[in-house]
Coordinates of C-alpha atoms and ligand atoms in Angstrom, one line a residue:
M1 CA 59.5 141.5 111.4
A2 CA 62.4 139.1 111.9
E3 CA 62.8 136.5 109.1
T4 CA 64.6 133.3 109.9
R5 CA 66.7 131.7 107.4
S6 CA 69.1 128.8 107.0
F7 CA 72.7 129.1 106.2
Q8 CA 73.9 127.5 102.9
A9 CA 75.1 124.0 103.8
E10 CA 78.7 124.6 103.2
V11 CA 78.5 127.7 105.7
S12 CA 77.0 125.5 108.3
R13 CA 79.8 123.1 107.9
L14 CA 82.3 125.9 108.0
L15 CA 80.9 127.5 111.0
D16 CA 80.7 124.3 113.0
I17 CA 84.5 123.8 112.2
V18 CA 85.2 127.4 113.0
A19 CA 83.4 127.4 116.3
H20 CA 85.1 124.3 117.6
S21 CA 88.4 124.9 116.1
L22 CA 91.3 124.3 118.5
Y23 CA 93.3 126.9 116.6
S24 CA 95.0 129.1 119.1
D25 CA 95.7 132.3 117.2
K26 CA 92.0 133.4 117.4
K27 CA 93.0 137.1 117.4
V28 CA 92.8 136.8 113.5
F29 CA 89.3 137.4 113.6
L30 CA 90.0 141.1 114.3
R31 CA 92.1 141.3 111.3
E32 CA 89.4 139.8 109.1
L33 CA 86.7 142.1 110.5
I34 CA 89.1 145.3 110.3
S35 CA 90.0 144.3 106.8
N36 CA 86.3 144.0 105.8
A37 CA 85.6 147.4 107.3
S38 CA 88.4 149.1 105.6
D39 CA 87.4 147.6 102.3
A40 CA 83.9 149.0 102.8
C41 CA 85.2 152.4 103.6
D42 CA 87.4 152.2 100.5
R43 CA 84.3 151.4 98.4
R44 CA 82.1 154.3 99.8
R45 CA 85.0 156.8 99.3
Y46 CA 85.5 155.6 95.7
Q47 CA 81.7 155.8 95.1
A48 CA 81.5 159.3 96.5
L49 CA 84.0 160.4 93.7
T50 CA 81.1 160.2 91.2
E51 CA 78.1 160.4 93.6
P52 CA 79.3 162.9 96.3
L53 CA 75.9 162.6 98.2
L54 CA 76.8 159.0 99.0
G55 CA 80.0 159.8 100.8
A56 CA 80.5 160.5 104.4
P57 CA 79.4 163.9 105.3
D58 CA 82.7 165.0 106.6
G59 CA 84.7 162.9 104.0
K60 CA 86.3 161.1 106.9
Y61 CA 86.2 157.2 107.2
R62 CA 87.2 155.2 110.2
V63 CA 86.8 151.9 112.1
V64 CA 85.9 152.1 115.8
L65 CA 86.4 149.3 118.3
K66 CA 84.0 149.6 121.1
P67 CA 84.2 147.0 124.0
D68 CA 81.4 146.9 126.5
Q69 CA 82.4 145.2 129.8
A70 CA 78.9 145.1 131.2
A71 CA 77.2 143.4 128.1
K72 CA 80.4 141.3 127.4
T73 CA 80.6 142.4 123.7
L74 CA 82.9 143.9 121.4
T75 CA 81.6 146.0 118.5
I76 CA 83.4 146.8 115.3
L77 CA 81.8 149.8 113.5
D78 CA 82.5 151.4 110.2
N79 CA 81.1 154.1 108.1
G80 CA 81.7 152.3 104.9
I81 CA 79.3 151.4 102.2
G82 CA 77.1 149.3 104.2
M83 CA 74.9 146.2 103.0
T84 CA 71.3 146.0 102.0
E85 CA 69.0 143.3 103.1
D86 CA 69.9 141.1 100.2
E87 CA 73.6 141.8 100.6
L88 CA 73.5 140.7 104.1
I89 CA 71.8 137.4 103.2
E90 CA 74.0 136.9 100.3
N91 CA 77.4 137.8 101.8
L92 CA 76.8 136.6 105.3
G93 CA 74.8 133.5 104.6
T94 CA 76.3 131.9 101.5
I95 CA 79.8 131.4 100.3
A96 CA 80.1 133.0 97.0
R97 CA 83.6 132.2 95.9
S98 CA 84.8 129.2 94.2
G99 CA 87.4 127.3 96.0
T100 CA 85.5 127.0 99.2
A101 CA 85.0 123.4 98.6
A102 CA 88.9 123.1 98.5
F103 CA 89.0 124.9 101.9
L104 CA 86.5 122.7 103.6
K105 CA 88.4 119.8 102.2
N106 CA 91.6 121.2 103.6
L107 CA 90.0 121.4 107.0
D108 CA 89.4 117.7 107.1
G109 CA 93.1 117.5 107.9
D110 CA 94.8 119.2 110.6
A111 CA 92.0 121.6 111.8
K112 CA 94.4 123.6 113.9
R113 CA 96.6 124.8 111.1
D114 CA 94.0 124.9 108.4
V115 CA 91.6 127.4 110.1
S116 CA 94.4 130.0 109.8
Q117 CA 93.9 130.1 106.1
I118 CA 90.2 131.3 106.5
G119 CA 90.8 134.8 105.1
Q120 CA 92.5 133.5 102.1
F121 CA 89.3 131.6 101.0
G122 CA 87.1 134.6 101.1
V123 CA 85.2 133.6 104.2
G124 CA 86.9 135.8 106.8
F125 CA 83.7 137.1 108.3
Y126 CA 82.8 133.8 109.7
S127 CA 86.0 133.9 111.8
A128 CA 84.0 136.0 114.3
F129 CA 82.5 132.7 115.4
M130 CA 85.8 131.7 116.8
V131 CA 85.4 134.1 119.7
A132 CA 81.7 134.9 119.7
D133 CA 78.7 132.7 120.4
R134 CA 76.3 135.2 118.9
V135 CA 77.1 137.8 116.3
T136 CA 74.7 140.8 115.5
V137 CA 75.4 142.9 112.4
V138 CA 73.4 146.2 111.8
S139 CA 74.1 147.7 108.4
R140 CA 72.7 150.6 106.3
K141 CA 73.9 150.9 102.8
A142 CA 74.9 154.2 101.4
G143 CA 71.8 155.9 99.5
H144 CA 69.3 153.7 101.4
A145 CA 67.1 154.7 104.3
Q146 CA 66.3 151.4 105.6
A147 CA 68.8 149.4 107.8
H148 CA 68.8 145.7 108.6
Q149 CA 70.0 143.6 111.4
W150 CA 71.5 140.2 110.9
E151 CA 71.9 137.9 113.8
S152 CA 73.1 134.3 114.4
D153 CA 74.5 132.0 117.0
G154 CA 76.1 130.3 114.0
K155 CA 74.2 127.2 114.4
G156 CA 72.5 126.7 111.1
E157 CA 70.2 129.7 111.1
F158 CA 70.2 133.6 111.1
T159 CA 67.5 136.2 111.3
V160 CA 67.2 139.5 109.3
T161 CA 65.1 142.3 110.6
P162 CA 64.5 145.7 109.5
V163 CA 65.9 148.2 112.0
E164 CA 66.3 152.1 112.1
T165 CA 69.6 153.8 112.4
A166 CA 71.0 157.2 111.7
E167 CA 74.3 156.2 110.3
V168 CA 75.5 154.7 107.1
G169 CA 77.8 151.7 107.6
T170 CA 78.1 148.6 109.4
R171 CA 78.1 147.7 113.1
I172 CA 79.1 144.2 114.1
T173 CA 78.6 143.1 117.7
L174 CA 80.4 140.1 119.0
H175 CA 78.9 138.5 122.1
L176 CA 82.1 137.1 123.3
K177 CA 82.4 133.4 124.4
E178 CA 82.9 132.7 128.1
D179 CA 86.7 132.1 127.6
E180 CA 87.4 134.8 124.9
Q181 CA 86.5 137.9 127.0
D182 CA 90.0 139.1 126.7
Y183 CA 88.9 140.9 123.6
M184 CA 87.1 143.5 125.8
L185 CA 90.5 144.5 127.3
P186 CA 91.7 147.8 125.7
A187 CA 95.3 146.6 126.2
R188 CA 94.6 143.4 124.3
L189 CA 92.8 145.2 121.5
K190 CA 95.7 147.8 121.2
H191 CA 98.2 145.0 120.9
V192 CA 96.2 143.2 118.2
V193 CA 95.8 146.2 116.1
K194 CA 99.5 147.2 116.5
T195 CA 100.4 143.8 115.1
Y196 CA 97.8 143.4 112.5
A197 CA 96.5 146.7 111.4
D198 CA 99.1 149.3 111.8
H199 CA 99.6 149.8 108.1
I200 CA 95.9 150.2 107.3
A201 CA 95.5 153.5 105.7
L202 CA 92.3 154.3 107.7
P203 CA 92.1 155.3 111.3
I204 CA 91.3 152.7 113.8
V205 CA 89.8 154.2 117.1
L206 CA 89.3 152.5 120.3
D207 CA 86.1 153.9 122.0
E208 CA 86.3 153.3 125.8
D209 CA 83.1 154.7 127.1
G210 CA 83.0 157.7 124.9
K211 CA 86.9 158.3 125.3
E212 CA 88.5 157.8 121.9
E213 CA 92.1 156.9 121.1
A214 CA 93.7 156.2 117.8
L215 CA 95.4 153.0 117.6
N216 CA 97.3 153.1 114.4
S217 CA 99.3 155.7 112.4
A218 CA 96.8 155.4 109.4
S219 CA 99.2 156.2 106.7
A220 CA 99.4 154.0 103.7
L221 CA 102.3 151.9 104.2
W222 CA 103.5 151.9 100.6
T223 CA 103.8 155.7 100.6
R224 CA 106.4 155.6 103.2
S225 CA 109.9 155.2 102.3
K226 CA 111.5 151.6 102.2
S227 CA 113.6 152.5 105.2
E228 CA 110.7 153.5 107.2
V229 CA 108.9 150.1 106.8
T230 CA 110.1 147.4 109.2
P231 CA 110.1 143.8 107.8
E232 CA 107.3 143.1 110.4
Q233 CA 105.1 145.8 109.0
S234 CA 105.8 144.8 105.5
T235 CA 104.8 141.1 106.3
E236 CA 101.7 142.1 108.1
F237 CA 100.7 144.2 105.2
Y238 CA 101.4 141.4 102.8
R239 CA 99.2 139.1 104.9
Q240 CA 96.3 141.6 104.8
V241 CA 96.3 142.3 101.1
A242 CA 96.9 138.6 100.1
H243 CA 94.7 137.2 102.7
A244 CA 97.8 135.1 103.6
Y245 CA 99.4 133.8 106.6
D246 CA 102.8 132.8 105.3
E247 CA 105.9 134.9 104.8
P248 CA 106.3 136.7 101.4
W249 CA 109.1 135.2 99.2
L250 CA 109.9 138.4 97.6
T251 CA 108.9 142.0 98.3
L252 CA 109.1 144.8 95.7
H253 CA 108.6 148.2 97.2
Y254 CA 109.6 151.0 94.8
K255 CA 108.6 154.2 93.4
A256 CA 108.6 154.5 89.6
E257 CA 109.4 158.2 88.6
G258 CA 109.6 159.6 85.1
V259 CA 107.0 159.6 82.4
I260 CA 104.6 158.0 84.6
E261 CA 104.7 157.9 88.3
Y262 CA 103.5 155.2 90.6
T263 CA 104.3 153.4 93.9
S264 CA 104.3 149.9 94.1
M265 CA 104.4 147.3 97.0
L266 CA 104.1 143.8 95.4
F267 CA 104.8 140.5 97.0
V268 CA 105.5 137.0 95.7
P269 CA 103.8 134.7 98.3
G270 CA 106.0 132.0 99.8
S271 CA 103.4 129.3 99.1
K272 CA 101.0 128.4 96.5
P273 CA 97.4 129.8 96.8
F274 CA 94.7 127.3 96.4
D275 CA 93.1 129.1 93.5
L276 CA 96.2 129.7 91.4
F277 CA 94.7 127.6 88.6
D278 CA 91.3 128.9 88.6
P279 CA 90.1 129.3 85.0
A280 CA 89.4 133.0 85.5
R281 CA 93.2 133.6 86.0
K282 CA 92.6 136.9 87.9
H283 CA 95.2 138.7 89.6
A284 CA 94.5 140.4 93.1
V285 CA 96.7 143.4 92.9
R286 CA 94.9 146.5 94.2
L287 CA 94.9 149.7 92.2
Y288 CA 95.1 153.0 94.1
V289 CA 95.1 156.4 92.6
R290 CA 96.7 159.1 94.8
R291 CA 96.0 156.9 98.0
V292 CA 92.3 156.3 97.2
F293 CA 91.4 152.6 96.4
V294 CA 90.0 152.1 93.1
T295 CA 89.6 148.5 92.3
D296 CA 91.0 145.0 92.7
D297 CA 89.7 144.0 89.5
C298 CA 91.5 145.8 86.8
A299 CA 92.6 142.8 84.7
E300 CA 94.9 145.0 82.4
L301 CA 97.1 146.0 85.3
I302 CA 98.9 142.7 85.6
P303 CA 99.5 140.1 83.0
A304 CA 97.8 136.8 83.9
Y305 CA 101.0 135.0 84.0
L306 CA 102.2 137.1 87.0
R307 CA 98.9 136.6 88.8
F308 CA 100.6 135.2 91.8
L309 CA 101.6 138.8 92.7
K310 CA 99.8 140.5 95.6
G311 CA 99.9 144.0 96.9
V312 CA 99.0 147.4 95.6
I313 CA 99.9 149.9 92.9
D314 CA 99.3 153.6 93.5
S315 CA 99.4 155.8 90.5
E316 CA 99.9 159.5 90.6
D317 CA 98.8 160.1 87.1
L318 CA 95.4 158.2 86.5
P319 CA 92.1 160.3 86.7
L320 CA 90.1 159.4 89.6
N321 CA 86.5 160.3 88.6
I322 CA 86.0 157.9 85.6
S323 CA 84.4 154.4 85.8
R324 CA 86.3 151.3 86.2
E325 CA 85.5 150.3 82.8
T326 CA 87.0 153.4 81.3
L327 CA 90.0 152.9 83.5
Q328 CA 90.8 149.4 81.9
A329 CA 91.3 151.2 78.7
N330 CA 93.4 154.0 79.8
P331 CA 96.8 153.8 78.0
L332 CA 98.5 154.6 81.5
I333 CA 97.4 151.2 82.8
A334 CA 99.2 149.4 79.9
K335 CA 102.3 151.6 80.7
I336 CA 102.2 150.6 84.3
R337 CA 101.7 147.0 83.5
H338 CA 104.7 147.1 81.2
G339 CA 106.8 148.9 83.9
V340 CA 105.8 146.3 86.6
T341 CA 106.4 143.2 84.4
K342 CA 109.9 144.4 83.5
R343 CA 110.7 145.1 87.1
V344 CA 109.3 141.8 88.3
L345 CA 111.0 139.6 85.8
G346 CA 114.2 141.6 86.5
E347 CA 114.0 140.8 90.3
L348 CA 113.2 137.3 89.5
A349 CA 116.3 136.9 87.3
K350 CA 118.4 138.5 90.1
K351 CA 117.2 135.8 92.5
A352 CA 117.8 133.0 90.1
T353 CA 121.4 134.0 89.8
D354 CA 122.1 135.2 93.5
A355 CA 120.0 132.5 95.2
P356 CA 119.3 129.5 92.9
E357 CA 118.0 127.4 95.8
E358 CA 115.5 130.0 96.9
Y359 CA 114.6 130.4 93.3
A360 CA 113.9 126.8 92.9
K361 CA 111.3 127.1 95.7
F362 CA 109.7 129.9 93.7
W363 CA 109.8 127.9 90.6
E364 CA 108.0 125.0 92.2
N365 CA 105.2 127.1 93.3
F366 CA 104.7 129.4 90.4
G367 CA 106.8 128.3 87.5
A368 CA 103.7 126.6 85.7
V369 CA 102.0 130.0 85.8
L370 CA 104.9 131.9 84.7
K371 CA 105.4 129.7 81.7
E372 CA 101.9 130.9 80.5
G373 CA 103.8 134.1 79.5
L374 CA 105.9 132.2 76.9
Y375 CA 102.9 132.0 74.7
E376 CA 101.0 135.0 75.8
E377 CA 103.6 137.7 75.7
F378 CA 106.0 137.6 72.8
E379 CA 107.9 140.7 74.2
Q380 CA 109.1 138.9 77.2
R381 CA 109.6 135.5 75.8
D382 CA 113.4 135.7 76.0
A383 CA 113.2 137.0 79.6
L384 CA 110.9 134.2 80.4
L385 CA 113.0 131.5 78.8
G386 CA 115.8 132.7 80.8
L387 CA 113.9 132.3 84.0
A388 CA 112.5 128.9 83.1
R389 CA 113.9 125.8 85.0
F390 CA 113.3 122.2 84.1
R391 CA 114.0 118.9 85.6
S392 CA 116.2 116.8 83.4
T393 CA 117.7 113.5 82.8
G394 CA 121.1 115.2 82.8
A395 CA 121.2 117.0 86.1
D396 CA 120.0 116.8 89.7
G397 CA 117.4 119.4 90.7
L398 CA 116.4 122.0 88.3
T399 CA 118.3 123.2 85.2
S400 CA 118.2 126.3 83.0
L401 CA 118.1 126.2 79.2
E402 CA 121.5 128.0 79.2
D403 CA 123.0 125.2 81.4
Y404 CA 121.3 122.5 79.0
V405 CA 122.9 124.1 76.0
G406 CA 126.2 124.1 77.7
R407 CA 126.1 120.3 78.2
M408 CA 124.9 119.4 74.6
K409 CA 126.9 116.8 72.8
P410 CA 128.9 117.2 69.7
G411 CA 126.7 117.3 66.8
Q412 CA 123.7 118.0 68.8
T413 CA 121.6 121.0 67.8
A414 CA 118.2 120.4 69.3
I415 CA 117.0 120.5 72.9
Y416 CA 115.3 117.3 73.5
T417 CA 112.1 117.1 75.5
I418 CA 109.7 114.7 76.7
T419 CA 106.2 115.7 78.1
A420 CA 104.4 113.4 80.6
D421 CA 102.1 113.7 83.7
T422 CA 104.9 113.2 86.2
P423 CA 108.7 113.2 86.0
E424 CA 108.5 109.3 87.0
A425 CA 106.2 108.7 84.1
A426 CA 108.6 110.6 81.7
L427 CA 111.5 108.7 82.9
R428 CA 109.8 105.3 82.3
S429 CA 109.2 106.1 78.7
P430 CA 110.9 103.7 76.2
Q431 CA 111.5 106.7 73.9
L432 CA 114.2 107.8 76.3
E433 CA 116.3 104.7 76.0
G434 CA 118.3 105.7 72.9
F435 CA 118.9 109.1 74.5
R436 CA 120.0 107.6 77.8
A437 CA 122.5 105.1 76.1
K438 CA 124.1 108.0 74.3
G439 CA 124.1 110.1 77.3
I440 CA 122.0 112.8 75.7
E441 CA 120.2 114.9 78.1
V442 CA 116.4 115.2 77.7
L443 CA 114.2 117.9 79.6
L444 CA 111.2 116.4 81.4
L445 CA 108.2 118.6 81.1
T446 CA 105.3 117.7 83.3
D447 CA 103.2 120.9 83.4
P448 CA 100.0 120.8 81.2
V449 CA 101.1 124.4 80.0
D450 CA 104.2 123.0 78.5
E451 CA 102.1 121.4 75.7
F452 CA 101.2 124.9 74.6
W453 CA 104.2 126.9 74.8
L454 CA 106.5 124.4 73.3
P455 CA 105.1 124.6 69.7
M456 CA 104.6 128.4 70.0
V457 CA 108.2 129.0 71.1
A458 CA 109.9 126.4 69.0
K459 CA 113.4 127.6 69.7
F460 CA 115.8 128.8 72.6
K461 CA 118.4 130.9 70.8
E462 CA 119.3 128.9 67.7
H463 CA 118.4 125.6 69.3
E464 CA 115.0 124.0 68.3
F465 CA 113.0 122.2 71.0
R466 CA 112.3 118.5 69.8
S467 CA 110.1 116.0 71.4
V468 CA 111.8 112.6 71.8
T469 CA 108.2 110.9 71.4
R470 CA 108.2 112.1 67.7
G471 CA 109.4 110.5 64.6
G472 CA 112.7 111.8 63.2
A473 CA 114.5 112.2 66.6
D474 CA 117.8 111.9 64.8
L475 CA 119.9 110.1 67.2
G476 CA 122.3 108.9 64.7
T477 CA 123.9 112.3 64.0
I478 CA 124.8 113.0 67.6
E479 CA 128.2 111.6 69.1
S480 CA 127.8 110.2 72.6
G481 CA 131.2 111.6 73.5
D482 CA 131.7 108.4 75.5
K483 CA 133.9 105.9 73.6
D484 CA 132.6 103.0 75.6
A485 CA 128.9 103.6 75.0
P486 CA 127.3 100.7 73.2
K487 CA 127.5 101.3 69.4
Q488 CA 124.4 99.2 68.9
D489 CA 122.8 101.8 66.4
E490 CA 125.8 101.3 64.1
A491 CA 125.5 97.5 64.1
P492 CA 123.8 96.4 60.9
V493 CA 120.0 95.9 61.1
P494 CA 119.5 92.2 61.0
A495 CA 118.3 90.7 57.8
G496 CA 114.7 89.8 57.8
T497 CA 113.7 93.0 59.8
G498 CA 112.3 94.4 56.5
D499 CA 110.0 91.5 56.0
L500 CA 108.8 91.6 59.5
I501 CA 108.0 95.2 59.4
A502 CA 106.0 94.7 56.3
L503 CA 104.2 91.8 58.0
L504 CA 103.5 94.2 60.9
K505 CA 102.0 96.9 58.6
L506 CA 100.0 94.4 56.9
T507 CA 98.4 92.9 60.1
L508 CA 97.9 96.1 61.9
G509 CA 96.6 97.9 59.1
Q510 CA 94.6 101.0 60.1
A511 CA 95.5 100.8 63.8
V512 CA 98.7 102.5 63.2
K513 CA 99.9 105.1 60.9
D514 CA 103.2 103.2 60.0
V515 CA 105.7 100.8 61.3
R516 CA 109.3 101.6 61.2
S517 CA 112.6 100.4 62.5
T518 CA 114.2 102.7 65.0
D519 CA 117.5 103.4 66.8
R520 CA 115.9 105.2 69.8
L521 CA 115.2 101.9 71.7
T522 CA 117.9 99.9 73.6
E523 CA 115.8 97.8 76.0
S524 CA 112.2 97.8 74.8
A525 CA 111.1 95.8 71.6
V526 CA 108.7 98.5 70.5
C527 CA 107.3 102.0 71.3
L528 CA 104.7 104.4 69.9
V529 CA 105.7 107.7 68.5
A530 CA 103.9 110.6 66.9
D531 CA 104.6 111.3 63.3
E532 CA 106.7 114.3 62.6
G533 CA 104.2 117.0 62.1
D534 CA 101.5 115.3 64.1
M535 CA 100.4 116.3 67.5
D536 CA 102.5 115.3 70.5
M537 CA 101.0 112.1 72.0
H538 CA 100.9 113.4 75.5
L539 CA 99.2 116.6 74.2
A540 CA 96.7 114.4 72.5
R541 CA 95.9 112.3 75.5
L542 CA 95.4 115.5 77.5
L543 CA 93.0 117.0 75.1
K544 CA 91.2 113.7 74.8
Q545 CA 90.7 113.7 78.5
H546 CA 89.3 117.1 78.5
K547 CA 87.0 116.2 75.5
Q548 CA 88.7 118.7 73.4
L549 CA 89.7 116.2 70.8
G550 CA 87.5 113.8 68.7
E551 CA 89.7 111.7 66.7
E552 CA 93.4 111.2 67.8
S553 CA 95.7 111.1 64.9
K554 CA 97.3 107.5 64.4
R555 CA 100.8 106.9 65.9
V556 CA 103.8 105.1 64.4
L557 CA 104.9 101.8 65.8
E558 CA 108.6 101.8 66.1
V559 CA 110.5 98.6 66.4
N560 CA 113.9 98.0 67.9
P561 CA 115.6 95.6 65.3
H562 CA 118.2 94.5 67.7
H563 CA 115.8 93.3 70.4
P564 CA 115.9 89.5 70.9
L565 CA 112.2 89.3 70.5
I566 CA 112.2 91.2 67.2
V567 CA 115.1 89.2 65.9
R568 CA 113.3 85.8 66.8
L569 CA 110.2 86.9 65.0
A570 CA 112.1 88.0 61.8
E571 CA 113.8 84.5 61.9
R572 CA 110.5 82.7 62.4
L573 CA 109.1 84.7 59.5
G574 CA 112.0 83.7 57.3
Q575 CA 111.6 80.1 58.2
G576 CA 107.9 79.3 58.4
G577 CA 106.0 82.2 56.7
T578 CA 103.2 83.9 58.3
G579 CA 100.6 82.2 60.5
P580 CA 98.3 82.9 63.6
A581 CA 101.3 83.0 65.9
L582 CA 103.1 85.9 64.2
E583 CA 99.7 87.6 63.8
D584 CA 99.1 87.5 67.6
A585 CA 102.5 88.6 68.2
A586 CA 102.0 91.7 66.0
W587 CA 98.9 92.7 67.9
L588 CA 100.5 91.9 71.2
L589 CA 103.4 94.2 70.4
L590 CA 101.0 97.0 69.7
D591 CA 99.1 96.5 72.9
Q592 CA 102.4 96.4 74.8
A593 CA 103.4 99.8 73.4
R594 CA 100.0 101.1 74.4
I595 CA 100.3 99.9 77.9
V596 CA 103.7 101.4 78.4
E597 CA 102.3 104.6 77.2
G598 CA 99.7 104.4 80.0
E599 CA 96.9 104.1 77.6
A600 CA 93.8 101.9 77.9
L601 CA 93.6 99.1 75.4
P602 CA 90.8 99.4 72.9
D603 CA 90.1 95.7 73.2
P604 CA 91.3 94.1 76.5
V605 CA 89.4 90.8 75.8
A606 CA 91.3 90.4 72.6
F607 CA 94.5 91.1 74.3
A608 CA 93.9 88.6 77.0
K609 CA 93.0 85.9 74.5
R610 CA 96.1 86.5 72.4
L611 CA 98.3 86.6 75.5
A612 CA 96.9 83.3 76.7
S613 CA 97.3 81.5 73.5
C614 CA 100.8 83.0 73.0
L615 CA 101.8 81.5 76.4
E616 CA 100.0 78.3 75.8
R617 CA 102.3 77.8 72.6
G618 CA 105.3 78.9 74.6
L619 CA 104.6 76.2 77.3
A620 CA 103.7 73.5 74.6
A621 CA 107.1 74.2 72.9
Ligands
ADP1 P1 85.9 138.6 101.7 O1 86.1 139.8 102.5 O2 87.1 138.0 101.4 O3 85.1 138.9 100.5 P2 84.4 137.9 104.1 O4 83.8 136.7 104.6 O5 85.3 138.5 104.9 O6 85.0 137.6 102.5 O7 83.1 139.0 103.8 C1 82.2 138.7 102.9 C2 81.5 139.8 102.3 O8 80.6 140.5 103.1 C3 82.4 140.8 101.8 O9 83.0 140.6 100.4 C4 81.6 142.1 101.7 O10 80.8 142.1 100.6 C5 80.6 141.9 102.9 N1 81.2 142.6 104.1 C6 81.7 142.1 105.1 N2 82.0 143.0 106.2 C7 81.5 144.0 105.7 C8 81.3 145.5 106.1 N3 81.9 145.8 107.4 N4 80.8 146.3 105.5 C9 80.3 146.2 104.2 N5 80.3 144.9 103.6 C10 81.0 143.8 104.4
MG2 MG1 87.1 139.8 104.3

């Protein structure tokens, strides 16, 4: 009995876009389907290690492409793990993975370009509808007697029917669209397989009316020596394992020999994957043991801060017949992880020195992820600090810490930093004024992760990291090195400043932690800073946004004693004593500092009233 079901709404939308896509490179559908078939075979082979009865009777796995000129169909058939009825419905009717929403949003743009990313979003199967107006899937799961047929024209609904079939595995029949019937031509199929699937470690066979021909060499690409792998093969392999369509930025193909033996073929993608900041922080490096695929979900294999790596690691030493869970805990995994980490960081360091511009591209894509290692992996901290790059007030482009230290002023011991949402916001901060006037370089940190590693790392070599938005930024002790620089901070603090500060403290009361005179400002009258030892203001804001922080600690209002407004207020206080005008001014100064920090005012109505009466007094005078 056929049962009709509706696609999940997202799938319907996706299918509609896919079916009407103008994307010209439709042959990618074959890569997606072959890749699924190959995964299914890997999984069955792995399962047979512990349950031999579930494996293929002859132990051989393969994918067959079977065109049928009369029926105008192309069938892709595998003897992999197969799917149960529930799995057919789940896998081919819904979108399981997070991030699909992002993909759909992407598609609203340039539909031509974006469809090409289909595989990356874990929805590769649906690409079949680029070339077919009807798709029939017959599947029987290993260990199950009953097979099921899934069928759909991609227009909102699909049917699932119990059917009989002798073989375990999956058979996907594409009823080719009128203008896509090229995909029945053997020459066309051979060509596509050559470009897309030559590296697949599984035989891909063309079946022409019962006559079979192997289309690929079916040897795992990574087991060949480096010189035997062409750049094209390597790129295609990357694209398949990474579900990517770009060029790899870096390829690391090597064999580790010695105490532990493994081959690895790893890639750093050329562009940023959409799910890089998924909270699960999962990597996608596939683990093989002596050419047998084991899992792509071994968290211990690759540190989370290298999760941008794609590719395979094939171990010679790990036992095959243990469960994935036991595998995680195997000490050999930790050894491989260590070896791979060292190797990858070493290669990155080489790139950073030899090709700084290329490295800058890598850093833009993955720097924020790599920095997670600064607080997660003490052992690699120095290596990671060496690899880190920053925007800075003292250099165009990106700078390293080594270079920053080389430019430090006489008397400067700390590395000054400011954290903000964007470099532009950082540059607008009044706290930078004094540093700018003295020509002291400040690193602009704009990744959320910066708030976490900075307090943990604390130092680069002997130099402390210090935020300019904190109290105690000791500008006075640093020489500007520039004789013509304004010596404002050395000018005596005007008389009356002390009284004004006392008045501000009294008026603002609990709204601030303290009010102080500062030499860090040159243009602004006031700014807010976090007190020494308190949480950085940007971090506090970040946590508040994510509802991770109940009560923010109070800030210090710093006052520039040389600013004409402050000078005027101090004089006024000396002449006439306190009054409503000075009180209004006190609150306006605080609100002004809040606005510059990009904060919402706690009482905008009061602010507007004070501003109005202040202007009124000004006009009356
Ligand atoms: P992905 O491969 O990224 O998971 P797809 O849309 O390509 O996304 O496939 C969805 C799911 O359908 C797969 O994860 C797999 O569970 C199942 N599937 C697809 N093709 C096959 C197949 N030939 N044999 C067994 N399962 C399959
Ligand atoms: Mg797939």
